[in-house]
Amino acid sequence: MILSLALSNTDERKLIDKLNDDEVLIDKFIDFSTDGYERKINLSKNKMESVIDTAMSYLGTPNKVGGTSKDSIDASGLVYVSINKNFDIKFPRIAQDMARYGN
């Protein structure tokens, strides 16, 4: 199998060239780049409501890139705070990493 993507970035092209030498790595790269790394989180109705309540408690908080407090918060910070406050997991802070976390 040859992995071929339309990439303009030279570093990404080098990575693809290296991956083409290893079928297992190619498969893992494709899975990760398309689906992320899924982790299951069991959500009861009470847990879902707790996450929503936490998020709602930030209504009116000023938006600021990188914020994770009642003083200022951004969108991924809101998700981060809401999930981490209600679950015993280490959920990523950055949106790109959240996308890789799974559904």
PDB file of N, CA and C in Angstrom:
ATOM      1  N   MET A   1       0.850  -1.166   0.000  1.00  0.00           N
ATOM      2  CA  MET A   1       0.000   0.000   0.000  1.00  0.00           C
ATOM      3  C   MET A   1       0.898   1.232   0.000  1.00  0.00           C
ATOM      4  N   ILE A   2       0.556   2.188  -0.796  1.00  0.00           N
ATOM      5  CA  ILE A   2       1.280   3.450  -0.837  1.00  0.00           C
ATOM      6  C   ILE A   2       0.342   4.541  -0.345  1.00  0.00           C
ATOM      7  N   LEU A   3       0.800   5.269   0.655  1.00  0.00           N
ATOM      8  CA  LEU A   3       0.020   6.367   1.200  1.00  0.00           C
ATOM      9  C   LEU A   3       0.308   7.609   0.382  1.00  0.00           C
ATOM     10  N   SER A   4      -0.730   8.175  -0.162  1.00  0.00           N
ATOM     11  CA  SER A   4      -0.560   9.358  -0.996  1.00  0.00           C
ATOM     12  C   SER A   4      -1.561  10.417  -0.579  1.00  0.00           C
ATOM     13  N   LEU A   5      -1.056  11.545  -0.127  1.00  0.00           N
ATOM     14  CA  LEU A   5      -1.907  12.656   0.266  1.00  0.00           C
ATOM     15  C   LEU A   5      -1.429  13.915  -0.432  1.00  0.00           C
ATOM     16  N   ALA A   6      -2.336  14.797  -0.710  1.00  0.00           N
ATOM     17  CA  ALA A   6      -1.964  16.076  -1.309  1.00  0.00           C
ATOM     18  C   ALA A   6      -1.495  16.999  -0.195  1.00  0.00           C
ATOM     19  N   LEU A   7      -0.200  17.037   0.015  1.00  0.00           N
ATOM     20  CA  LEU A   7       0.370  17.838   1.085  1.00  0.00           C
ATOM     21  C   LEU A   7       1.308  18.883   0.514  1.00  0.00           C
ATOM     22  N   SER A   8       1.208  20.087   1.017  1.00  0.00           N
ATOM     23  CA  SER A   8       2.118  21.128   0.564  1.00  0.00           C
ATOM     24  C   SER A   8       3.277  21.295   1.534  1.00  0.00           C
ATOM     25  N   ASN A   9       3.108  20.835   2.747  1.00  0.00           N
ATOM     26  CA  ASN A   9       4.128  20.996   3.767  1.00  0.00           C
ATOM     27  C   ASN A   9       5.242  19.972   3.568  1.00  0.00           C
ATOM     28  N   THR A  10       6.472  20.444   3.458  1.00  0.00           N
ATOM     29  CA  THR A  10       7.621  19.568   3.210  1.00  0.00           C
ATOM     30  C   THR A  10       7.812  18.557   4.328  1.00  0.00           C
ATOM     31  N   ASP A  11       7.646  18.970   5.578  1.00  0.00           N
ATOM     32  CA  ASP A  11       7.811  18.050   6.700  1.00  0.00           C
ATOM     33  C   ASP A  11       6.767  16.942   6.667  1.00  0.00           C
ATOM     34  N   GLU A  12       5.537  17.296   6.325  1.00  0.00           N
ATOM     35  CA  GLU A  12       4.497  16.274   6.221  1.00  0.00           C
ATOM     36  C   GLU A  12       4.811  15.306   5.085  1.00  0.00           C
ATOM     37  N   ARG A  13       5.322  15.811   3.992  1.00  0.00           N
ATOM     38  CA  ARG A  13       5.699  14.964   2.859  1.00  0.00           C
ATOM     39  C   ARG A  13       6.796  13.990   3.291  1.00  0.00           C
ATOM     40  N   LYS A  14       7.783  14.456   4.052  1.00  0.00           N
ATOM     41  CA  LYS A  14       8.854  13.583   4.541  1.00  0.00           C
ATOM     42  C   LYS A  14       8.284  12.488   5.441  1.00  0.00           C
ATOM     43  N   LEU A  15       7.323  12.857   6.287  1.00  0.00           N
ATOM     44  CA  LEU A  15       6.690  11.876   7.161  1.00  0.00           C
ATOM     45  C   LEU A  15       5.985  10.806   6.345  1.00  0.00           C
ATOM     46  N   ILE A  16       5.231  11.212   5.351  1.00  0.00           N
ATOM     47  CA  ILE A  16       4.523  10.252   4.502  1.00  0.00           C
ATOM     48  C   ILE A  16       5.516   9.331   3.806  1.00  0.00           C
ATOM     49  N   ASP A  17       6.613   9.882   3.310  1.00  0.00           N
ATOM     50  CA  ASP A  17       7.628   9.053   2.649  1.00  0.00           C
ATOM     51  C   ASP A  17       8.189   8.010   3.604  1.00  0.00           C
ATOM     52  N   LYS A  18       8.431   8.391   4.851  1.00  0.00           N
ATOM     53  CA  LYS A  18       8.927   7.431   5.847  1.00  0.00           C
ATOM     54  C   LYS A  18       7.874   6.373   6.147  1.00  0.00           C
ATOM     55  N   LEU A  19       6.633   6.804   6.267  1.00  0.00           N
ATOM     56  CA  LEU A  19       5.561   5.864   6.581  1.00  0.00           C
ATOM     57  C   LEU A  19       5.354   4.847   5.465  1.00  0.00           C
ATOM     58  N   ASN A  20       5.616   5.232   4.237  1.00  0.00           N
ATOM     59  CA  ASN A  20       5.417   4.321   3.118  1.00  0.00           C
ATOM     60  C   ASN A  20       6.309   3.093   3.202  1.00  0.00           C
ATOM     61  N   ASP A  21       7.330   3.146   4.042  1.00  0.00           N
ATOM     62  CA  ASP A  21       8.211   2.000   4.218  1.00  0.00           C
ATOM     63  C   ASP A  21       7.694   1.028   5.278  1.00  0.00           C
ATOM     64  N   ASP A  22       6.622   1.354   5.957  1.00  0.00           N
ATOM     65  CA  ASP A  22       6.128   0.525   7.053  1.00  0.00           C
ATOM     66  C   ASP A  22       4.600   0.435   6.986  1.00  0.00           C
ATOM     67  N   GLU A  23       4.090  -0.720   6.555  1.00  0.00           N
ATOM     68  CA  GLU A  23       2.645  -0.913   6.382  1.00  0.00           C
ATOM     69  C   GLU A  23       1.862  -0.708   7.681  1.00  0.00           C
ATOM     70  N   VAL A  24       2.396  -1.196   8.811  1.00  0.00           N
ATOM     71  CA  VAL A  24       1.687  -1.064  10.082  1.00  0.00           C
ATOM     72  C   VAL A  24       1.571   0.406  10.467  1.00  0.00           C
ATOM     73  N   LEU A  25       2.658   1.146  10.303  1.00  0.00           N
ATOM     74  CA  LEU A  25       2.615   2.571  10.614  1.00  0.00           C
ATOM     75  C   LEU A  25       1.655   3.318   9.700  1.00  0.00           C
ATOM     76  N   ILE A  26       1.605   2.924   8.449  1.00  0.00           N
ATOM     77  CA  ILE A  26       0.666   3.559   7.518  1.00  0.00           C
ATOM     78  C   ILE A  26      -0.759   3.376   8.020  1.00  0.00           C
ATOM     79  N   ASP A  27      -1.107   2.140   8.377  1.00  0.00           N
ATOM     80  CA  ASP A  27      -2.460   1.864   8.859  1.00  0.00           C
ATOM     81  C   ASP A  27      -2.775   2.665  10.123  1.00  0.00           C
ATOM     82  N   LYS A  28      -1.828   2.713  11.056  1.00  0.00           N
ATOM     83  CA  LYS A  28      -2.044   3.468  12.288  1.00  0.00           C
ATOM     84  C   LYS A  28      -2.180   4.959  12.004  1.00  0.00           C
ATOM     85  N   PHE A  29      -1.360   5.469  11.100  1.00  0.00           N
ATOM     86  CA  PHE A  29      -1.423   6.888  10.745  1.00  0.00           C
ATOM     87  C   PHE A  29      -2.771   7.229  10.123  1.00  0.00           C
ATOM     88  N   ILE A  30      -3.236   6.397   9.215  1.00  0.00           N
ATOM     89  CA  ILE A  30      -4.528   6.639   8.566  1.00  0.00           C
ATOM     90  C   ILE A  30      -5.652   6.601   9.593  1.00  0.00           C
ATOM     91  N   ASP A  31      -5.642   5.582  10.458  1.00  0.00           N
ATOM     92  CA  ASP A  31      -6.675   5.483  11.492  1.00  0.00           C
ATOM     93  C   ASP A  31      -6.680   6.717  12.384  1.00  0.00           C
ATOM     94  N   PHE A  32      -5.502   7.125  12.825  1.00  0.00           N
ATOM     95  CA  PHE A  32      -5.416   8.269  13.731  1.00  0.00           C
ATOM     96  C   PHE A  32      -5.814   9.568  13.046  1.00  0.00           C
ATOM     97  N   SER A  33      -5.361   9.756  11.815  1.00  0.00           N
ATOM     98  CA  SER A  33      -5.642  11.022  11.136  1.00  0.00           C
ATOM     99  C   SER A  33      -7.108  11.157  10.743  1.00  0.00           C
ATOM    100  N   THR A  34      -7.799  10.043  10.585  1.00  0.00           N
ATOM    101  CA  THR A  34      -9.211  10.123  10.214  1.00  0.00           C
ATOM    102  C   THR A  34     -10.149   9.983  11.407  1.00  0.00           C
ATOM    103  N   ASP A  35      -9.786   9.160  12.372  1.00  0.00           N
ATOM    104  CA  ASP A  35     -10.704   8.860  13.470  1.00  0.00           C
ATOM    105  C   ASP A  35     -10.238   9.325  14.839  1.00  0.00           C
ATOM    106  N   GLY A  36      -8.983   9.730  14.971  1.00  0.00           N
ATOM    107  CA  GLY A  36      -8.476  10.069  16.291  1.00  0.00           C
ATOM    108  C   GLY A  36      -8.209   8.812  17.091  1.00  0.00           C
ATOM    109  N   TYR A  37      -8.031   8.982  18.363  1.00  0.00           N
ATOM    110  CA  TYR A  37      -7.778   7.859  19.251  1.00  0.00           C
ATOM    111  C   TYR A  37      -8.940   7.790  20.218  1.00  0.00           C
ATOM    112  N   GLU A  38      -9.866   6.936  19.908  1.00  0.00           N
ATOM    113  CA  GLU A  38     -11.123   6.897  20.650  1.00  0.00           C
ATOM    114  C   GLU A  38     -10.948   6.311  22.040  1.00  0.00           C
ATOM    115  N   ARG A  39     -11.553   6.991  22.994  1.00  0.00           N
ATOM    116  CA  ARG A  39     -11.640   6.492  24.357  1.00  0.00           C
ATOM    117  C   ARG A  39     -13.107   6.551  24.750  1.00  0.00           C
ATOM    118  N   LYS A  40     -13.588   5.511  25.332  1.00  0.00           N
ATOM    119  CA  LYS A  40     -14.993   5.477  25.717  1.00  0.00           C
ATOM    120  C   LYS A  40     -15.179   6.173  27.066  1.00  0.00           C
ATOM    121  N   ILE A  41     -16.213   6.977  27.136  1.00  0.00           N
ATOM    122  CA  ILE A  41     -16.600   7.632  28.380  1.00  0.00           C
ATOM    123  C   ILE A  41     -18.062   7.281  28.614  1.00  0.00           C
ATOM    124  N   ASN A  42     -18.319   6.610  29.717  1.00  0.00           N
ATOM    125  CA  ASN A  42     -19.701   6.264  30.038  1.00  0.00           C
ATOM    126  C   ASN A  42     -20.384   7.464  30.678  1.00  0.00           C
ATOM    127  N   LEU A  43     -21.452   7.909  30.057  1.00  0.00           N
ATOM    128  CA  LEU A  43     -22.180   9.075  30.541  1.00  0.00           C
ATOM    129  C   LEU A  43     -23.570   8.689  31.014  1.00  0.00           C
ATOM    130  N   SER A  44     -23.803   8.829  32.282  1.00  0.00           N
ATOM    131  CA  SER A  44     -25.165   8.678  32.783  1.00  0.00           C
ATOM    132  C   SER A  44     -25.880  10.012  32.569  1.00  0.00           C
ATOM    133  N   LYS A  45     -27.181   9.994  32.704  1.00  0.00           N
ATOM    134  CA  LYS A  45     -27.941  11.235  32.557  1.00  0.00           C
ATOM    135  C   LYS A  45     -27.469  12.266  33.580  1.00  0.00           C
ATOM    136  N   ASN A  46     -27.195  11.813  34.803  1.00  0.00           N
ATOM    137  CA  ASN A  46     -26.724  12.731  35.846  1.00  0.00           C
ATOM    138  C   ASN A  46     -25.381  13.350  35.485  1.00  0.00           C
ATOM    139  N   LYS A  47     -24.475  12.545  34.917  1.00  0.00           N
ATOM    140  CA  LYS A  47     -23.161  13.063  34.520  1.00  0.00           C
ATOM    141  C   LYS A  47     -23.308  14.086  33.399  1.00  0.00           C
ATOM    142  N   MET A  48     -24.163  13.765  32.422  1.00  0.00           N
ATOM    143  CA  MET A  48     -24.380  14.712  31.327  1.00  0.00           C
ATOM    144  C   MET A  48     -24.918  16.035  31.861  1.00  0.00           C
ATOM    145  N   GLU A  49     -25.864  15.941  32.778  1.00  0.00           N
ATOM    146  CA  GLU A  49     -26.431  17.158  33.360  1.00  0.00           C
ATOM    147  C   GLU A  49     -25.385  17.937  34.150  1.00  0.00           C
ATOM    148  N   SER A  50     -24.488  17.226  34.827  1.00  0.00           N
ATOM    149  CA  SER A  50     -23.421  17.893  35.579  1.00  0.00           C
ATOM    150  C   SER A  50     -22.468  18.640  34.656  1.00  0.00           C
ATOM    151  N   VAL A  51     -22.139  18.023  33.518  1.00  0.00           N
ATOM    152  CA  VAL A  51     -21.267  18.678  32.539  1.00  0.00           C
ATOM    153  C   VAL A  51     -21.949  19.938  32.010  1.00  0.00           C
ATOM    154  N   ILE A  52     -23.231  19.827  31.687  1.00  0.00           N
ATOM    155  CA  ILE A  52     -23.982  20.981  31.176  1.00  0.00           C
ATOM    156  C   ILE A  52     -24.088  22.066  32.246  1.00  0.00           C
ATOM    157  N   ASP A  53     -24.359  21.669  33.487  1.00  0.00           N
ATOM    158  CA  ASP A  53     -24.452  22.651  34.576  1.00  0.00           C
ATOM    159  C   ASP A  53     -23.129  23.389  34.768  1.00  0.00           C
ATOM    160  N   THR A  54     -22.032  22.655  34.693  1.00  0.00           N
ATOM    161  CA  THR A  54     -20.718  23.296  34.816  1.00  0.00           C
ATOM    162  C   THR A  54     -20.522  24.305  33.698  1.00  0.00           C
ATOM    163  N   ALA A  55     -20.823  23.894  32.471  1.00  0.00           N
ATOM    164  CA  ALA A  55     -20.670  24.808  31.330  1.00  0.00           C
ATOM    165  C   ALA A  55     -21.574  26.030  31.493  1.00  0.00           C
ATOM    166  N   MET A  56     -22.808  25.814  31.916  1.00  0.00           N
ATOM    167  CA  MET A  56     -23.756  26.921  32.080  1.00  0.00           C
ATOM    168  C   MET A  56     -23.291  27.911  33.150  1.00  0.00           C
ATOM    169  N   SER A  57     -22.530  27.427  34.122  1.00  0.00           N
ATOM    170  CA  SER A  57     -22.058  28.319  35.185  1.00  0.00           C
ATOM    171  C   SER A  57     -21.065  29.357  34.659  1.00  0.00           C
ATOM    172  N   TYR A  58     -20.588  29.165  33.432  1.00  0.00           N
ATOM    173  CA  TYR A  58     -19.648  30.109  32.815  1.00  0.00           C
ATOM    174  C   TYR A  58     -20.352  31.134  31.926  1.00  0.00           C
ATOM    175  N   LEU A  59     -21.686  31.091  31.862  1.00  0.00           N
ATOM    176  CA  LEU A  59     -22.420  32.096  31.086  1.00  0.00           C
ATOM    177  C   LEU A  59     -22.039  33.495  31.562  1.00  0.00           C
ATOM    178  N   GLY A  60     -21.746  34.366  30.615  1.00  0.00           N
ATOM    179  CA  GLY A  60     -21.363  35.730  30.952  1.00  0.00           C
ATOM    180  C   GLY A  60     -19.876  35.923  31.183  1.00  0.00           C
ATOM    181  N   THR A  61     -19.114  34.829  31.209  1.00  0.00           N
ATOM    182  CA  THR A  61     -17.659  34.930  31.383  1.00  0.00           C
ATOM    183  C   THR A  61     -17.046  35.470  30.099  1.00  0.00           C
ATOM    184  N   PRO A  62     -16.167  36.463  30.200  1.00  0.00           N
ATOM    185  CA  PRO A  62     -15.537  36.999  28.989  1.00  0.00           C
ATOM    186  C   PRO A  62     -14.733  35.937  28.239  1.00  0.00           C
ATOM    187  N   ASN A  63     -14.778  36.026  26.915  1.00  0.00           N
ATOM    188  CA  ASN A  63     -14.025  35.111  26.063  1.00  0.00           C
ATOM    189  C   ASN A  63     -12.599  35.628  25.922  1.00  0.00           C
ATOM    190  N   LYS A  64     -11.636  34.753  26.187  1.00  0.00           N
ATOM    191  CA  LYS A  64     -10.226  35.104  26.014  1.00  0.00           C
ATOM    192  C   LYS A  64      -9.470  33.842  25.623  1.00  0.00           C
ATOM    193  N   VAL A  65      -8.693  33.937  24.569  1.00  0.00           N
ATOM    194  CA  VAL A  65      -7.917  32.788  24.100  1.00  0.00           C
ATOM    195  C   VAL A  65      -7.049  32.268  25.236  1.00  0.00           C
ATOM    196  N   GLY A  66      -7.139  30.967  25.482  1.00  0.00           N
ATOM    197  CA  GLY A  66      -6.339  30.324  26.520  1.00  0.00           C
ATOM    198  C   GLY A  66      -6.973  30.344  27.894  1.00  0.00           C
ATOM    199  N   GLY A  67      -8.123  31.011  28.034  1.00  0.00           N
ATOM    200  CA  GLY A  67      -8.755  31.127  29.336  1.00  0.00           C
ATOM    201  C   GLY A  67      -9.429  29.846  29.793  1.00  0.00           C
ATOM    202  N   THR A  68      -9.334  29.580  31.106  1.00  0.00           N
ATOM    203  CA  THR A  68      -9.992  28.406  31.692  1.00  0.00           C
ATOM    204  C   THR A  68     -10.559  28.726  33.074  1.00  0.00           C
ATOM    205  N   SER A  69     -10.879  29.982  33.312  1.00  0.00           N
ATOM    206  CA  SER A  69     -11.367  30.358  34.639  1.00  0.00           C
ATOM    207  C   SER A  69     -12.625  31.219  34.513  1.00  0.00           C
ATOM    208  N   LYS A  70     -13.196  31.555  35.661  1.00  0.00           N
ATOM    209  CA  LYS A  70     -14.375  32.428  35.686  1.00  0.00           C
ATOM    210  C   LYS A  70     -14.013  33.855  35.261  1.00  0.00           C
ATOM    211  N   ASP A  71     -12.713  34.185  35.278  1.00  0.00           N
ATOM    212  CA  ASP A  71     -12.276  35.509  34.822  1.00  0.00           C
ATOM    213  C   ASP A  71     -12.343  35.617  33.307  1.00  0.00           C
ATOM    214  N   SER A  72     -11.942  34.541  32.621  1.00  0.00           N
ATOM    215  CA  SER A  72     -11.988  34.491  31.150  1.00  0.00           C
ATOM    216  C   SER A  72     -11.853  33.045  30.706  1.00  0.00           C
ATOM    217  N   ILE A  73     -12.504  32.735  29.588  1.00  0.00           N
ATOM    218  CA  ILE A  73     -12.493  31.353  29.094  1.00  0.00           C
ATOM    219  C   ILE A  73     -12.689  31.376  27.583  1.00  0.00           C
ATOM    220  N   ASP A  74     -12.130  30.384  26.899  1.00  0.00           N
ATOM    221  CA  ASP A  74     -12.413  30.239  25.470  1.00  0.00           C
ATOM    222  C   ASP A  74     -13.203  28.949  25.267  1.00  0.00           C
ATOM    223  N   ALA A  75     -13.582  28.666  24.033  1.00  0.00           N
ATOM    224  CA  ALA A  75     -14.477  27.528  23.757  1.00  0.00           C
ATOM    225  C   ALA A  75     -13.880  26.199  24.201  1.00  0.00           C
ATOM    226  N   SER A  76     -12.630  25.931  23.811  1.00  0.00           N
ATOM    227  CA  SER A  76     -12.038  24.649  24.204  1.00  0.00           C
ATOM    228  C   SER A  76     -11.774  24.618  25.706  1.00  0.00           C
ATOM    229  N   GLY A  77     -11.512  25.771  26.293  1.00  0.00           N
ATOM    230  CA  GLY A  77     -11.351  25.842  27.743  1.00  0.00           C
ATOM    231  C   GLY A  77     -12.636  25.477  28.463  1.00  0.00           C
ATOM    232  N   LEU A  78     -13.768  25.890  27.904  1.00  0.00           N
ATOM    233  CA  LEU A  78     -15.068  25.561  28.491  1.00  0.00           C
ATOM    234  C   LEU A  78     -15.313  24.051  28.462  1.00  0.00           C
ATOM    235  N   VAL A  79     -15.014  23.433  27.346  1.00  0.00           N
ATOM    236  CA  VAL A  79     -15.164  21.975  27.239  1.00  0.00           C
ATOM    237  C   VAL A  79     -14.215  21.290  28.217  1.00  0.00           C
ATOM    238  N   TYR A  80     -12.976  21.739  28.237  1.00  0.00           N
ATOM    239  CA  TYR A  80     -11.942  21.177  29.115  1.00  0.00           C
ATOM    240  C   TYR A  80     -12.377  21.233  30.583  1.00  0.00           C
ATOM    241  N   VAL A  81     -12.780  22.411  31.036  1.00  0.00           N
ATOM    242  CA  VAL A  81     -13.185  22.589  32.429  1.00  0.00           C
ATOM    243  C   VAL A  81     -14.423  21.750  32.740  1.00  0.00           C
ATOM    244  N   SER A  82     -15.394  21.766  31.851  1.00  0.00           N
ATOM    245  CA  SER A  82     -16.651  21.051  32.094  1.00  0.00           C
ATOM    246  C   SER A  82     -16.446  19.546  32.184  1.00  0.00           C
ATOM    247  N   ILE A  83     -15.604  18.999  31.323  1.00  0.00           N
ATOM    248  CA  ILE A  83     -15.337  17.550  31.350  1.00  0.00           C
ATOM    249  C   ILE A  83     -14.479  17.182  32.554  1.00  0.00           C
ATOM    250  N   ASN A  84     -13.365  17.889  32.742  1.00  0.00           N
ATOM    251  CA  ASN A  84     -12.432  17.522  33.812  1.00  0.00           C
ATOM    252  C   ASN A  84     -13.018  17.696  35.205  1.00  0.00           C
ATOM    253  N   LYS A  85     -13.929  18.635  35.367  1.00  0.00           N
ATOM    254  CA  LYS A  85     -14.540  18.829  36.683  1.00  0.00           C
ATOM    255  C   LYS A  85     -15.463  17.661  37.043  1.00  0.00           C
ATOM    256  N   ASN A  86     -16.013  16.998  36.040  1.00  0.00           N
ATOM    257  CA  ASN A  86     -17.037  15.982  36.286  1.00  0.00           C
ATOM    258  C   ASN A  86     -16.587  14.544  36.061  1.00  0.00           C
ATOM    259  N   PHE A  87     -15.373  14.352  35.573  1.00  0.00           N
ATOM    260  CA  PHE A  87     -14.877  13.001  35.311  1.00  0.00           C
ATOM    261  C   PHE A  87     -13.479  12.841  35.868  1.00  0.00           C
ATOM    262  N   ASP A  88     -13.165  11.637  36.251  1.00  0.00           N
ATOM    263  CA  ASP A  88     -11.829  11.327  36.744  1.00  0.00           C
ATOM    264  C   ASP A  88     -10.952  10.886  35.570  1.00  0.00           C
ATOM    265  N   ILE A  89     -10.776  11.798  34.619  1.00  0.00           N
ATOM    266  CA  ILE A  89      -9.946  11.531  33.450  1.00  0.00           C
ATOM    267  C   ILE A  89      -9.087  12.757  33.190  1.00  0.00           C
ATOM    268  N   LYS A  90      -8.061  12.579  32.396  1.00  0.00           N
ATOM    269  CA  LYS A  90      -7.233  13.713  31.984  1.00  0.00           C
ATOM    270  C   LYS A  90      -7.613  14.045  30.547  1.00  0.00           C
ATOM    271  N   PHE A  91      -8.561  14.957  30.416  1.00  0.00           N
ATOM    272  CA  PHE A  91      -9.048  15.360  29.102  1.00  0.00           C
ATOM    273  C   PHE A  91      -8.143  16.458  28.569  1.00  0.00           C
ATOM    274  N   PRO A  92      -7.820  16.431  27.268  1.00  0.00           N
ATOM    275  CA  PRO A  92      -6.903  17.430  26.708  1.00  0.00           C
ATOM    276  C   PRO A  92      -7.459  18.853  26.768  1.00  0.00           C
ATOM    277  N   ARG A  93      -6.568  19.818  26.797  1.00  0.00           N
ATOM    278  CA  ARG A  93      -6.954  21.231  26.872  1.00  0.00           C
ATOM    279  C   ARG A  93      -7.165  21.854  25.494  1.00  0.00           C
ATOM    280  N   ILE A  94      -6.399  21.439  24.505  1.00  0.00           N
ATOM    281  CA  ILE A  94      -6.392  22.074  23.186  1.00  0.00           C
ATOM    282  C   ILE A  94      -7.382  21.375  22.256  1.00  0.00           C
ATOM    283  N   ALA A  95      -8.116  22.157  21.465  1.00  0.00           N
ATOM    284  CA  ALA A  95      -9.164  21.623  20.592  1.00  0.00           C
ATOM    285  C   ALA A  95      -8.651  20.530  19.656  1.00  0.00           C
ATOM    286  N   GLN A  96      -7.471  20.708  19.078  1.00  0.00           N
ATOM    287  CA  GLN A  96      -6.929  19.691  18.173  1.00  0.00           C
ATOM    288  C   GLN A  96      -6.723  18.365  18.899  1.00  0.00           C
ATOM    289  N   ASP A  97      -6.277  18.426  20.149  1.00  0.00           N
ATOM    290  CA  ASP A  97      -6.091  17.202  20.926  1.00  0.00           C
ATOM    291  C   ASP A  97      -7.428  16.601  21.334  1.00  0.00           C
ATOM    292  N   MET A  98      -8.409  17.452  21.597  1.00  0.00           N
ATOM    293  CA  MET A  98      -9.751  16.954  21.915  1.00  0.00           C
ATOM    294  C   MET A  98     -10.319  16.169  20.741  1.00  0.00           C
ATOM    295  N   ALA A  99     -10.087  16.666  19.544  1.00  0.00           N
ATOM    296  CA  ALA A  99     -10.591  15.993  18.345  1.00  0.00           C
ATOM    297  C   ALA A  99      -9.992  14.606  18.213  1.00  0.00           C
ATOM    298  N   ARG A 100      -8.794  14.420  18.685  1.00  0.00           N
ATOM    299  CA  ARG A 100      -8.123  13.127  18.624  1.00  0.00           C
ATOM    300  C   ARG A 100      -8.548  12.203  19.757  1.00  0.00           C
ATOM    301  N   TYR A 101      -9.210  12.757  20.756  1.00  0.00           N
ATOM    302  CA  TYR A 101      -9.592  11.970  21.928  1.00  0.00           C
ATOM    303  C   TYR A 101     -10.675  10.959  21.603  1.00  0.00           C
ATOM    304  N   GLY A 102     -11.515  11.275  20.674  1.00  0.00           N
ATOM    305  CA  GLY A 102     -12.567  10.335  20.286  1.00  0.00           C
ATOM    306  C   GLY A 102     -13.940  10.813  20.677  1.00  0.00           C
ATOM    307  N   ASN A 103     -14.888   9.922  20.492  1.00  0.00           N
ATOM    308  CA  ASN A 103     -16.264  10.309  20.776  1.00  0.00           C
ATOM    309  C   ASN A 103     -16.869   9.412  21.812  1.00  0.00           C
TER     310      ASN A 103
END
